[in-house]
Short mmCIF file of C-alpha atoms in Angstrom, two decimals:
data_model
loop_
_atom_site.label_atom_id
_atom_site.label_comp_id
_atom_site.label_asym_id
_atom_site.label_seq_id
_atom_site.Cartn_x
_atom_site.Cartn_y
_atom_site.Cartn_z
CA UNK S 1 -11.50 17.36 -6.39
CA UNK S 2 -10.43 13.91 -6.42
CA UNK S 3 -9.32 13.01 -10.03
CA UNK S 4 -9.80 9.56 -11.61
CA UNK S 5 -6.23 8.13 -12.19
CA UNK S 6 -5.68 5.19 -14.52
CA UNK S 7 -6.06 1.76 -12.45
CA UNK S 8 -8.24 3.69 -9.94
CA UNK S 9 -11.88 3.62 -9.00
CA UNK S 10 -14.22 6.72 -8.54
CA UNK S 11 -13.54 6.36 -4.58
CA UNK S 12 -9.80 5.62 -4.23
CA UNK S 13 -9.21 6.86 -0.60
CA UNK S 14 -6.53 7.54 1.48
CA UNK S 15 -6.09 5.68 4.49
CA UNK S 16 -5.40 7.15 7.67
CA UNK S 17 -4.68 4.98 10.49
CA UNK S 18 -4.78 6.66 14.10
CA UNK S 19 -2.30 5.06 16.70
CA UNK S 20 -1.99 5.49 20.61
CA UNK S 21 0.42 7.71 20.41
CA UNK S 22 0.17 11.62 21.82
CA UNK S 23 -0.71 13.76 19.16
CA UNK S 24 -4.58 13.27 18.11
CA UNK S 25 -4.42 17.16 16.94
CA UNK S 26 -1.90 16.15 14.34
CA UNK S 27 -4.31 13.26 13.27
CA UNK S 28 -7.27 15.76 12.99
CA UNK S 29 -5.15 18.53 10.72
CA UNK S 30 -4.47 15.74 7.90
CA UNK S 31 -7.90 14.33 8.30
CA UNK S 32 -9.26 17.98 7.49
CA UNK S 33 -6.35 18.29 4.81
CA UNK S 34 -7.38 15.29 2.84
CA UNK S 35 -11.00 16.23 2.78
CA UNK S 36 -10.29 20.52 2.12
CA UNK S 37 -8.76 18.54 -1.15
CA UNK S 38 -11.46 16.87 -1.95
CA UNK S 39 -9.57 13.16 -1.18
CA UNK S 40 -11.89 10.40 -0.15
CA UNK S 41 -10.58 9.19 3.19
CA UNK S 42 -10.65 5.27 5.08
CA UNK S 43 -10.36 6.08 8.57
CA UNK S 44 -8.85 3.29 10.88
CA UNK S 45 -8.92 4.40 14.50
CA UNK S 46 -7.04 1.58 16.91
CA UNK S 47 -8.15 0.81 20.73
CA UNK S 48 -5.30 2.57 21.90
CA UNK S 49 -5.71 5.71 20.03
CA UNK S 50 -9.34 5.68 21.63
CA UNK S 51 -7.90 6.61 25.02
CA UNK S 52 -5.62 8.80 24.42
CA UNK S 53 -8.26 10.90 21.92
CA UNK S 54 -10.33 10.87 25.08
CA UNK S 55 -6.95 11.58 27.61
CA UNK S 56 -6.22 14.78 25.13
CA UNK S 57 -9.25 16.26 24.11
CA UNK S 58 -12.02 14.68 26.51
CA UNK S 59 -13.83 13.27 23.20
CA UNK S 60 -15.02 9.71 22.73
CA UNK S 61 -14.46 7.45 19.58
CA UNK S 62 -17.18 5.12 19.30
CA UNK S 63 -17.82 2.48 16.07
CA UNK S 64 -21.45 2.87 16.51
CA UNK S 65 -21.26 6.59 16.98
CA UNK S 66 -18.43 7.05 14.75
CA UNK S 67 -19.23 10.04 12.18
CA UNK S 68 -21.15 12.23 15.39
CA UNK S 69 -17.55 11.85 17.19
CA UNK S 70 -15.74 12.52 13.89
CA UNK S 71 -17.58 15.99 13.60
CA UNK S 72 -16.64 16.38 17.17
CA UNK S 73 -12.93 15.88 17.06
CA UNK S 74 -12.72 17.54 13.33
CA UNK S 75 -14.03 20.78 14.13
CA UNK S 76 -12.38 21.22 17.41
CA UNK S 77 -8.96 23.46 17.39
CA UNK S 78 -5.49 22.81 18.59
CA UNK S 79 -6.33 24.19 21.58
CA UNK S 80 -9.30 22.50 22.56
CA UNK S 81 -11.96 25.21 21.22
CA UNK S 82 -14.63 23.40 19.83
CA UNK S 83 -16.30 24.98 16.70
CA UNK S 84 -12.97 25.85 15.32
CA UNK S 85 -13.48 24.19 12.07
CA UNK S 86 -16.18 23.69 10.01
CA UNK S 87 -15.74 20.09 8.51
CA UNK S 88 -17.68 17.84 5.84
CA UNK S 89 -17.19 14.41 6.59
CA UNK S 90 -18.96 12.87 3.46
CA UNK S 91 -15.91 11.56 2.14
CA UNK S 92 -14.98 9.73 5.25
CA UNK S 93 -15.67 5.92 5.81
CA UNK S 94 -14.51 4.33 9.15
CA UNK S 95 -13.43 0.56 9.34
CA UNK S 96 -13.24 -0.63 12.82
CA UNK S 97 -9.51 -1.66 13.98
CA UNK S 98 -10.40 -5.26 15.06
CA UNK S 99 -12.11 -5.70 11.62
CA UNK S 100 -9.35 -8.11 9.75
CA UNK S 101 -12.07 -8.97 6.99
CA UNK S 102 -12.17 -5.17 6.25
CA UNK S 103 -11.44 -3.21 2.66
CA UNK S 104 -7.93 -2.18 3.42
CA UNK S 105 -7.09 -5.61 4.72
CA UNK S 106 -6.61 -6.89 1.17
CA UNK S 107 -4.25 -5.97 -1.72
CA UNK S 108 -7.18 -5.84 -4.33
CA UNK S 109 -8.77 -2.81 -2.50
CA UNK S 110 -8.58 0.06 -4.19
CA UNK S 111 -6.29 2.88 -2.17
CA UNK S 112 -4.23 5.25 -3.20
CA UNK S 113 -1.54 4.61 -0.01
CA UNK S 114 -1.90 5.40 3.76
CA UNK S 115 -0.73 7.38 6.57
CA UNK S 116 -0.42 7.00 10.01
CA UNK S 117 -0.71 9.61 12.13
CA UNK S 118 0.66 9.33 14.81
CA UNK S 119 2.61 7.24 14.83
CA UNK S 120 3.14 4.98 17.96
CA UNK S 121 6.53 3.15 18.74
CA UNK S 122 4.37 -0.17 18.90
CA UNK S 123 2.64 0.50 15.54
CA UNK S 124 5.78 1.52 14.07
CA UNK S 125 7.20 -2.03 15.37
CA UNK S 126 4.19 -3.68 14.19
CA UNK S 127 4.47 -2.93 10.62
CA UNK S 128 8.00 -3.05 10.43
CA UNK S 129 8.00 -6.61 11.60
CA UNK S 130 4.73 -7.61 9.31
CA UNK S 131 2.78 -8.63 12.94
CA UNK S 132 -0.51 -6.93 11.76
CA UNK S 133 -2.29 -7.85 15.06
CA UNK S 134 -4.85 -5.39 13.91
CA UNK S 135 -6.70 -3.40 10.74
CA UNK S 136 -4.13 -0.32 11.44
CA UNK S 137 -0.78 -2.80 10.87
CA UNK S 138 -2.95 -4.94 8.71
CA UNK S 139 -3.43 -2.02 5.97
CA UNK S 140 0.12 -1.05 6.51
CA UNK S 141 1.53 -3.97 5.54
CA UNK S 142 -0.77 -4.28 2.55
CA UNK S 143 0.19 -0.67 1.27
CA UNK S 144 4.02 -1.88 1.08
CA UNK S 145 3.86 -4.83 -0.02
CA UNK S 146 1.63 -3.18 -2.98
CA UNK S 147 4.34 -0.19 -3.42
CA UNK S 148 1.59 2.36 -2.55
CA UNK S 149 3.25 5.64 -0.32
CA UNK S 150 3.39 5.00 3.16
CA UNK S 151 3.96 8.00 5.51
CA UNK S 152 4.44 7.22 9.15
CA UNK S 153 4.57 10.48 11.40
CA UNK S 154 6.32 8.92 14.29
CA UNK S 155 5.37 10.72 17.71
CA UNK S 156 7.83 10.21 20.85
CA UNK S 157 10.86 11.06 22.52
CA UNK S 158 13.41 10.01 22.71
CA UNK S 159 13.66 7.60 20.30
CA UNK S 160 15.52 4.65 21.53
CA UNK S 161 17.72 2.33 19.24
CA UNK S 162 15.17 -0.43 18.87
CA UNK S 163 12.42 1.82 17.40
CA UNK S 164 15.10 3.93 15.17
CA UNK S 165 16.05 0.13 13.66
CA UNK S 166 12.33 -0.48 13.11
CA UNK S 167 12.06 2.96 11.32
CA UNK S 168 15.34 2.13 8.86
CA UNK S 169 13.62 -1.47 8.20
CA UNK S 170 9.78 1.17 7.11
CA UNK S 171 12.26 3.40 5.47
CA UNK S 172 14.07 0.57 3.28
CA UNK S 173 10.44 -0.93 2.68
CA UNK S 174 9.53 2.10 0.70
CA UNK S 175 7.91 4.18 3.66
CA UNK S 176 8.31 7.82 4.24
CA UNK S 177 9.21 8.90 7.82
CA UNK S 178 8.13 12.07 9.17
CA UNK S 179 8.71 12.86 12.40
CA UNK S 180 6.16 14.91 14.10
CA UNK S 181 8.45 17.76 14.67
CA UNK S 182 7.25 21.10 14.14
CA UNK S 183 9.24 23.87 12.17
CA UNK S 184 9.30 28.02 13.20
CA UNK S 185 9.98 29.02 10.11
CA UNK S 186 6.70 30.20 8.93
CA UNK S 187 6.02 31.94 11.88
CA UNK S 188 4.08 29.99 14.24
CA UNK S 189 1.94 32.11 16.47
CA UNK S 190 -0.87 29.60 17.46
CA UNK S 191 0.01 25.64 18.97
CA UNK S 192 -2.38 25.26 15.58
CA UNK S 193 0.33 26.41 13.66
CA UNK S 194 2.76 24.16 14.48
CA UNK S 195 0.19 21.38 14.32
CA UNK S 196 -0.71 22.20 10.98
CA UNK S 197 3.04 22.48 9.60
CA UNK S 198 3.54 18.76 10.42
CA UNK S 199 0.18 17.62 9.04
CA UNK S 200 1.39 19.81 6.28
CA UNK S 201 4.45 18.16 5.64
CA UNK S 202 3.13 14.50 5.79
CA UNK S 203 0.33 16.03 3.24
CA UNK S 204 3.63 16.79 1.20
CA UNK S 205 5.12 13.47 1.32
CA UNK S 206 1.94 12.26 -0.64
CA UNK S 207 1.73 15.11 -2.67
CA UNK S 208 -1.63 16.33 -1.76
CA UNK S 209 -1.90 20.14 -1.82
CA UNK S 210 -2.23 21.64 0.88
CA UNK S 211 -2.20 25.71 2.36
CA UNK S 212 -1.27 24.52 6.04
CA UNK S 213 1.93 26.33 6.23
CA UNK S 214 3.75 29.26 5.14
CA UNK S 215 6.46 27.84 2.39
CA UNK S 216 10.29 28.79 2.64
CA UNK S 217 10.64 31.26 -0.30
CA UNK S 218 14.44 31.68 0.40
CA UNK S 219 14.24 35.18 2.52
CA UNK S 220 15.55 34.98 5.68
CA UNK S 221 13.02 36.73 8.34
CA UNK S 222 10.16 35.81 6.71
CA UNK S 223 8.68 34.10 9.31
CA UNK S 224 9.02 37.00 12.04
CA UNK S 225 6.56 39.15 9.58
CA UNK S 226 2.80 39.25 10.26
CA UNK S 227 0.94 38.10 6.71
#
Protein backbone atom coordinates (compact mmCIF):
# COMPACT_ATOMS: atom_id res chain seq x y z
CA UNK A 1 0.00 0.00 0.00
CA UNK A 2 1.14 3.39 0.49
CA UNK A 3 3.03 3.56 3.88
CA UNK A 4 3.00 6.62 6.18
CA UNK A 5 6.65 7.97 6.25
CA UNK A 6 7.77 10.38 8.94
CA UNK A 7 7.04 14.15 7.73
CA UNK A 8 4.31 12.73 5.43
CA UNK A 9 0.56 12.92 5.34
CA UNK A 10 -1.91 9.93 4.78
CA UNK A 11 -2.09 11.10 0.93
CA UNK A 12 1.50 11.97 -0.07
CA UNK A 13 1.25 11.49 -3.91
CA UNK A 14 3.40 11.30 -6.63
CA UNK A 15 3.22 13.73 -9.22
CA UNK A 16 3.17 12.95 -12.70
CA UNK A 17 3.32 15.65 -15.12
CA UNK A 18 2.39 14.74 -18.88
CA UNK A 19 4.29 16.87 -21.58
CA UNK A 20 3.73 17.24 -25.47
CA UNK A 21 6.07 15.07 -26.25
CA UNK A 22 5.41 11.52 -28.33
CA UNK A 23 5.07 8.88 -26.03
CA UNK A 24 1.54 9.07 -24.08
CA UNK A 25 1.85 5.03 -23.78
CA UNK A 26 4.89 5.54 -21.65
CA UNK A 27 2.85 8.11 -19.52
CA UNK A 28 -0.04 5.55 -19.11
CA UNK A 29 2.45 2.42 -17.95
CA UNK A 30 3.80 4.60 -14.85
CA UNK A 31 0.41 6.00 -14.20
CA UNK A 32 -0.84 2.23 -13.87
CA UNK A 33 2.57 1.45 -12.01
CA UNK A 34 2.07 3.97 -9.30
CA UNK A 35 -1.47 2.96 -8.63
CA UNK A 36 -0.76 -1.36 -9.02
CA UNK A 37 1.50 -0.05 -5.83
CA UNK A 38 -0.91 1.38 -4.15
CA UNK A 39 0.86 5.20 -4.55
CA UNK A 40 -1.55 8.07 -4.48
CA UNK A 41 -0.97 9.95 -7.71
CA UNK A 42 -1.35 14.17 -8.71
CA UNK A 43 -1.84 14.09 -12.27
CA UNK A 44 -0.79 17.30 -14.25
CA UNK A 45 -1.67 16.95 -17.91
CA UNK A 46 -0.29 20.23 -20.05
CA UNK A 47 -2.19 21.73 -23.30
CA UNK A 48 0.30 20.30 -25.40
CA UNK A 49 0.22 16.84 -24.15
CA UNK A 50 -3.67 17.12 -24.88
CA UNK A 51 -3.03 16.92 -28.62
CA UNK A 52 -0.73 14.70 -28.98
CA UNK A 53 -2.81 12.09 -26.44
CA UNK A 54 -5.52 12.72 -29.00
CA UNK A 55 -2.79 12.60 -32.30
CA UNK A 56 -1.62 8.97 -30.74
CA UNK A 57 -4.40 7.27 -29.39
CA UNK A 58 -7.58 9.25 -30.77
CA UNK A 59 -8.59 9.93 -26.93
CA UNK A 60 -9.56 13.30 -25.50
CA UNK A 61 -8.27 14.88 -22.16
CA UNK A 62 -10.80 17.06 -20.83
CA UNK A 63 -10.65 18.99 -17.08
CA UNK A 64 -14.30 18.62 -16.79
CA UNK A 65 -14.31 15.08 -18.03
CA UNK A 66 -11.08 14.22 -16.60
CA UNK A 67 -11.38 10.77 -14.57
CA UNK A 68 -14.01 9.24 -17.66
CA UNK A 69 -10.88 10.04 -20.09
CA UNK A 70 -8.42 8.75 -17.47
CA UNK A 71 -10.23 5.26 -17.48
CA UNK A 72 -10.10 5.61 -21.18
CA UNK A 73 -6.45 6.15 -21.78
CA UNK A 74 -5.48 3.78 -18.60
CA UNK A 75 -7.01 0.74 -19.73
CA UNK A 76 -6.13 1.00 -23.31
CA UNK A 77 -2.84 -1.14 -24.49
CA UNK A 78 0.30 -0.19 -26.26
CA UNK A 79 -1.21 -0.96 -29.21
CA UNK A 80 -4.28 0.84 -29.15
CA UNK A 81 -6.65 -2.13 -27.84
CA UNK A 82 -8.91 -0.69 -25.57
CA UNK A 83 -9.90 -2.90 -22.53
CA UNK A 84 -6.37 -3.97 -22.12
CA UNK A 85 -6.12 -3.01 -18.56
CA UNK A 86 -8.29 -2.98 -15.91
CA UNK A 87 -7.44 0.25 -13.85
CA UNK A 88 -8.69 1.88 -10.43
CA UNK A 89 -8.29 5.40 -10.56
CA UNK A 90 -9.30 6.25 -6.88
CA UNK A 91 -6.00 7.32 -6.02
CA UNK A 92 -5.72 9.75 -8.82
CA UNK A 93 -6.41 13.58 -8.44
CA UNK A 94 -5.96 15.84 -11.56
CA UNK A 95 -4.86 19.59 -11.23
CA UNK A 96 -5.40 21.45 -14.35
CA UNK A 97 -1.98 22.77 -16.07
CA UNK A 98 -2.99 26.50 -16.18
CA UNK A 99 -3.90 26.20 -12.43
CA UNK A 100 -0.73 28.24 -10.76
CA UNK A 101 -2.76 28.47 -7.36
CA UNK A 102 -2.80 24.59 -7.40
CA UNK A 103 -1.36 21.97 -4.52
CA UNK A 104 1.87 21.18 -6.22
CA UNK A 105 2.50 24.81 -6.96
CA UNK A 106 3.77 25.36 -3.42
CA UNK A 107 6.67 23.92 -1.35
CA UNK A 108 4.38 23.21 1.75
CA UNK A 109 2.35 20.58 -0.26
CA UNK A 110 2.83 17.44 0.74
CA UNK A 111 4.55 15.13 -2.26
CA UNK A 112 6.72 12.64 -2.20
CA UNK A 113 8.67 13.96 -5.70
CA UNK A 114 7.47 13.93 -9.38
CA UNK A 115 7.96 12.58 -12.72
CA UNK A 116 7.53 13.66 -15.99
CA UNK A 117 6.71 11.52 -18.48
CA UNK A 118 7.47 12.36 -21.28
CA UNK A 119 9.43 14.44 -21.31
CA UNK A 120 9.32 17.30 -23.96
CA UNK A 121 12.51 19.31 -25.08
CA UNK A 122 10.45 22.55 -24.09
CA UNK A 123 9.48 21.19 -20.64
CA UNK A 124 12.84 19.96 -20.12
CA UNK A 125 14.04 23.72 -20.97
CA UNK A 126 11.40 25.04 -18.85
CA UNK A 127 12.42 23.59 -15.65
CA UNK A 128 15.91 23.74 -16.21
CA UNK A 129 15.76 27.46 -16.61
CA UNK A 130 13.08 27.92 -13.51
CA UNK A 131 10.42 29.61 -16.35
CA UNK A 132 7.43 27.65 -14.85
CA UNK A 133 4.99 29.18 -17.43
CA UNK A 134 2.68 26.49 -16.27
CA UNK A 135 1.51 23.87 -13.23
CA UNK A 136 3.79 21.05 -15.08
CA UNK A 137 7.24 23.42 -14.77
CA UNK A 138 5.66 25.04 -11.80
CA UNK A 139 5.70 21.62 -9.67
CA UNK A 140 9.03 20.84 -11.16
CA UNK A 141 10.69 23.53 -9.95
CA UNK A 142 9.10 23.19 -6.52
CA UNK A 143 10.22 19.41 -6.24
CA UNK A 144 14.03 20.63 -6.64
CA UNK A 145 14.19 23.29 -4.97
CA UNK A 146 12.62 21.04 -1.99
CA UNK A 147 15.28 18.08 -2.76
CA UNK A 148 12.33 15.71 -3.50
CA UNK A 149 13.38 12.98 -6.66
CA UNK A 150 12.78 14.30 -9.88
CA UNK A 151 12.75 11.85 -12.86
CA UNK A 152 12.45 13.35 -16.27
CA UNK A 153 12.00 10.62 -19.11
CA UNK A 154 13.12 12.77 -21.94
CA UNK A 155 11.41 11.67 -25.36
CA UNK A 156 13.14 12.85 -28.79
CA UNK A 157 15.71 12.41 -31.22
CA UNK A 158 18.18 13.53 -31.74
CA UNK A 159 19.01 15.40 -29.01
CA UNK A 160 20.63 18.58 -30.00
CA UNK A 161 23.34 20.42 -27.82
CA UNK A 162 21.01 23.00 -26.36
CA UNK A 163 18.59 20.45 -24.81
CA UNK A 164 21.63 17.99 -23.69
CA UNK A 165 22.98 21.42 -21.69
CA UNK A 166 19.49 21.84 -20.23
CA UNK A 167 19.53 18.10 -19.16
CA UNK A 168 23.28 18.48 -17.35
CA UNK A 169 21.84 21.84 -15.63
CA UNK A 170 18.26 18.97 -14.28
CA UNK A 171 20.97 16.50 -13.70
CA UNK A 172 23.29 18.86 -11.43
CA UNK A 173 19.93 20.14 -9.77
CA UNK A 174 19.38 16.76 -8.29
CA UNK A 175 17.10 15.29 -11.18
CA UNK A 176 17.28 11.85 -12.56
CA UNK A 177 17.34 11.53 -16.38
CA UNK A 178 15.92 8.67 -18.07
CA UNK A 179 15.76 8.57 -21.45
CA UNK A 180 12.85 6.85 -22.92
CA UNK A 181 14.89 4.22 -24.54
CA UNK A 182 13.74 0.83 -24.44
CA UNK A 183 16.04 -2.25 -23.55
CA UNK A 184 15.76 -6.10 -25.38
CA UNK A 185 17.07 -7.70 -22.78
CA UNK A 186 14.09 -9.15 -21.18
CA UNK A 187 12.74 -10.27 -24.19
CA UNK A 188 10.39 -7.92 -25.63
CA UNK A 189 7.76 -9.59 -27.72
CA UNK A 190 4.87 -6.98 -27.55
CA UNK A 191 5.51 -2.79 -28.38
CA UNK A 192 3.92 -3.14 -24.55
CA UNK A 193 6.95 -4.60 -23.54
CA UNK A 194 9.21 -2.19 -24.40
CA UNK A 195 6.80 0.46 -23.13
CA UNK A 196 6.63 -1.04 -19.91
CA UNK A 197 10.58 -1.52 -19.46
CA UNK A 198 10.99 2.29 -19.61
CA UNK A 199 8.04 3.07 -17.33
CA UNK A 200 9.77 0.39 -15.40
CA UNK A 201 12.93 1.93 -15.12
CA UNK A 202 11.71 5.53 -14.24
CA UNK A 203 9.49 3.46 -11.50
CA UNK A 204 13.13 2.37 -10.42
CA UNK A 205 14.65 5.67 -10.20
CA UNK A 206 12.00 6.40 -7.39
CA UNK A 207 12.16 3.19 -5.99
CA UNK A 208 8.65 2.13 -6.36
CA UNK A 209 8.30 -1.62 -7.01
CA UNK A 210 7.36 -2.55 -9.82
CA UNK A 211 6.95 -6.25 -12.06
CA UNK A 212 7.09 -4.32 -15.54
CA UNK A 213 10.13 -6.00 -16.77
CA UNK A 214 12.07 -9.05 -16.73
CA UNK A 215 15.34 -8.16 -14.40
CA UNK A 216 19.00 -8.97 -15.67
CA UNK A 217 19.92 -11.98 -13.43
CA UNK A 218 23.46 -12.18 -15.01
CA UNK A 219 22.72 -15.18 -17.69
CA UNK A 220 23.31 -14.33 -20.96
CA UNK A 221 20.22 -15.54 -23.30
CA UNK A 222 17.81 -15.03 -20.93
CA UNK A 223 15.84 -12.85 -22.75
CA UNK A 224 15.50 -15.14 -26.01
CA UNK A 225 13.58 -17.79 -23.56
CA UNK A 226 9.77 -17.82 -23.41
CA UNK A 227 8.75 -17.44 -19.38
Amino acid sequence: MNPVKPGETPRTPWIVGVSGASGTPYAAAVLRGLLDAGQSVDLVVSRASRLTLLDETGLPFRDAHWQDDLRAWLSRGADGKPGTFDVDITGVRHWSAGDLAAGPSSGSYPAKGMLIVPASTASVAGVALGLSKDLLQRAASVTLKEGRPLVVAVREAPLNGQTLRHLVTLDDAGAVVVPASPAFYAGATHIQDLVDFVAGRALDAVGVEHRLYRRWKGELGGGSRTT
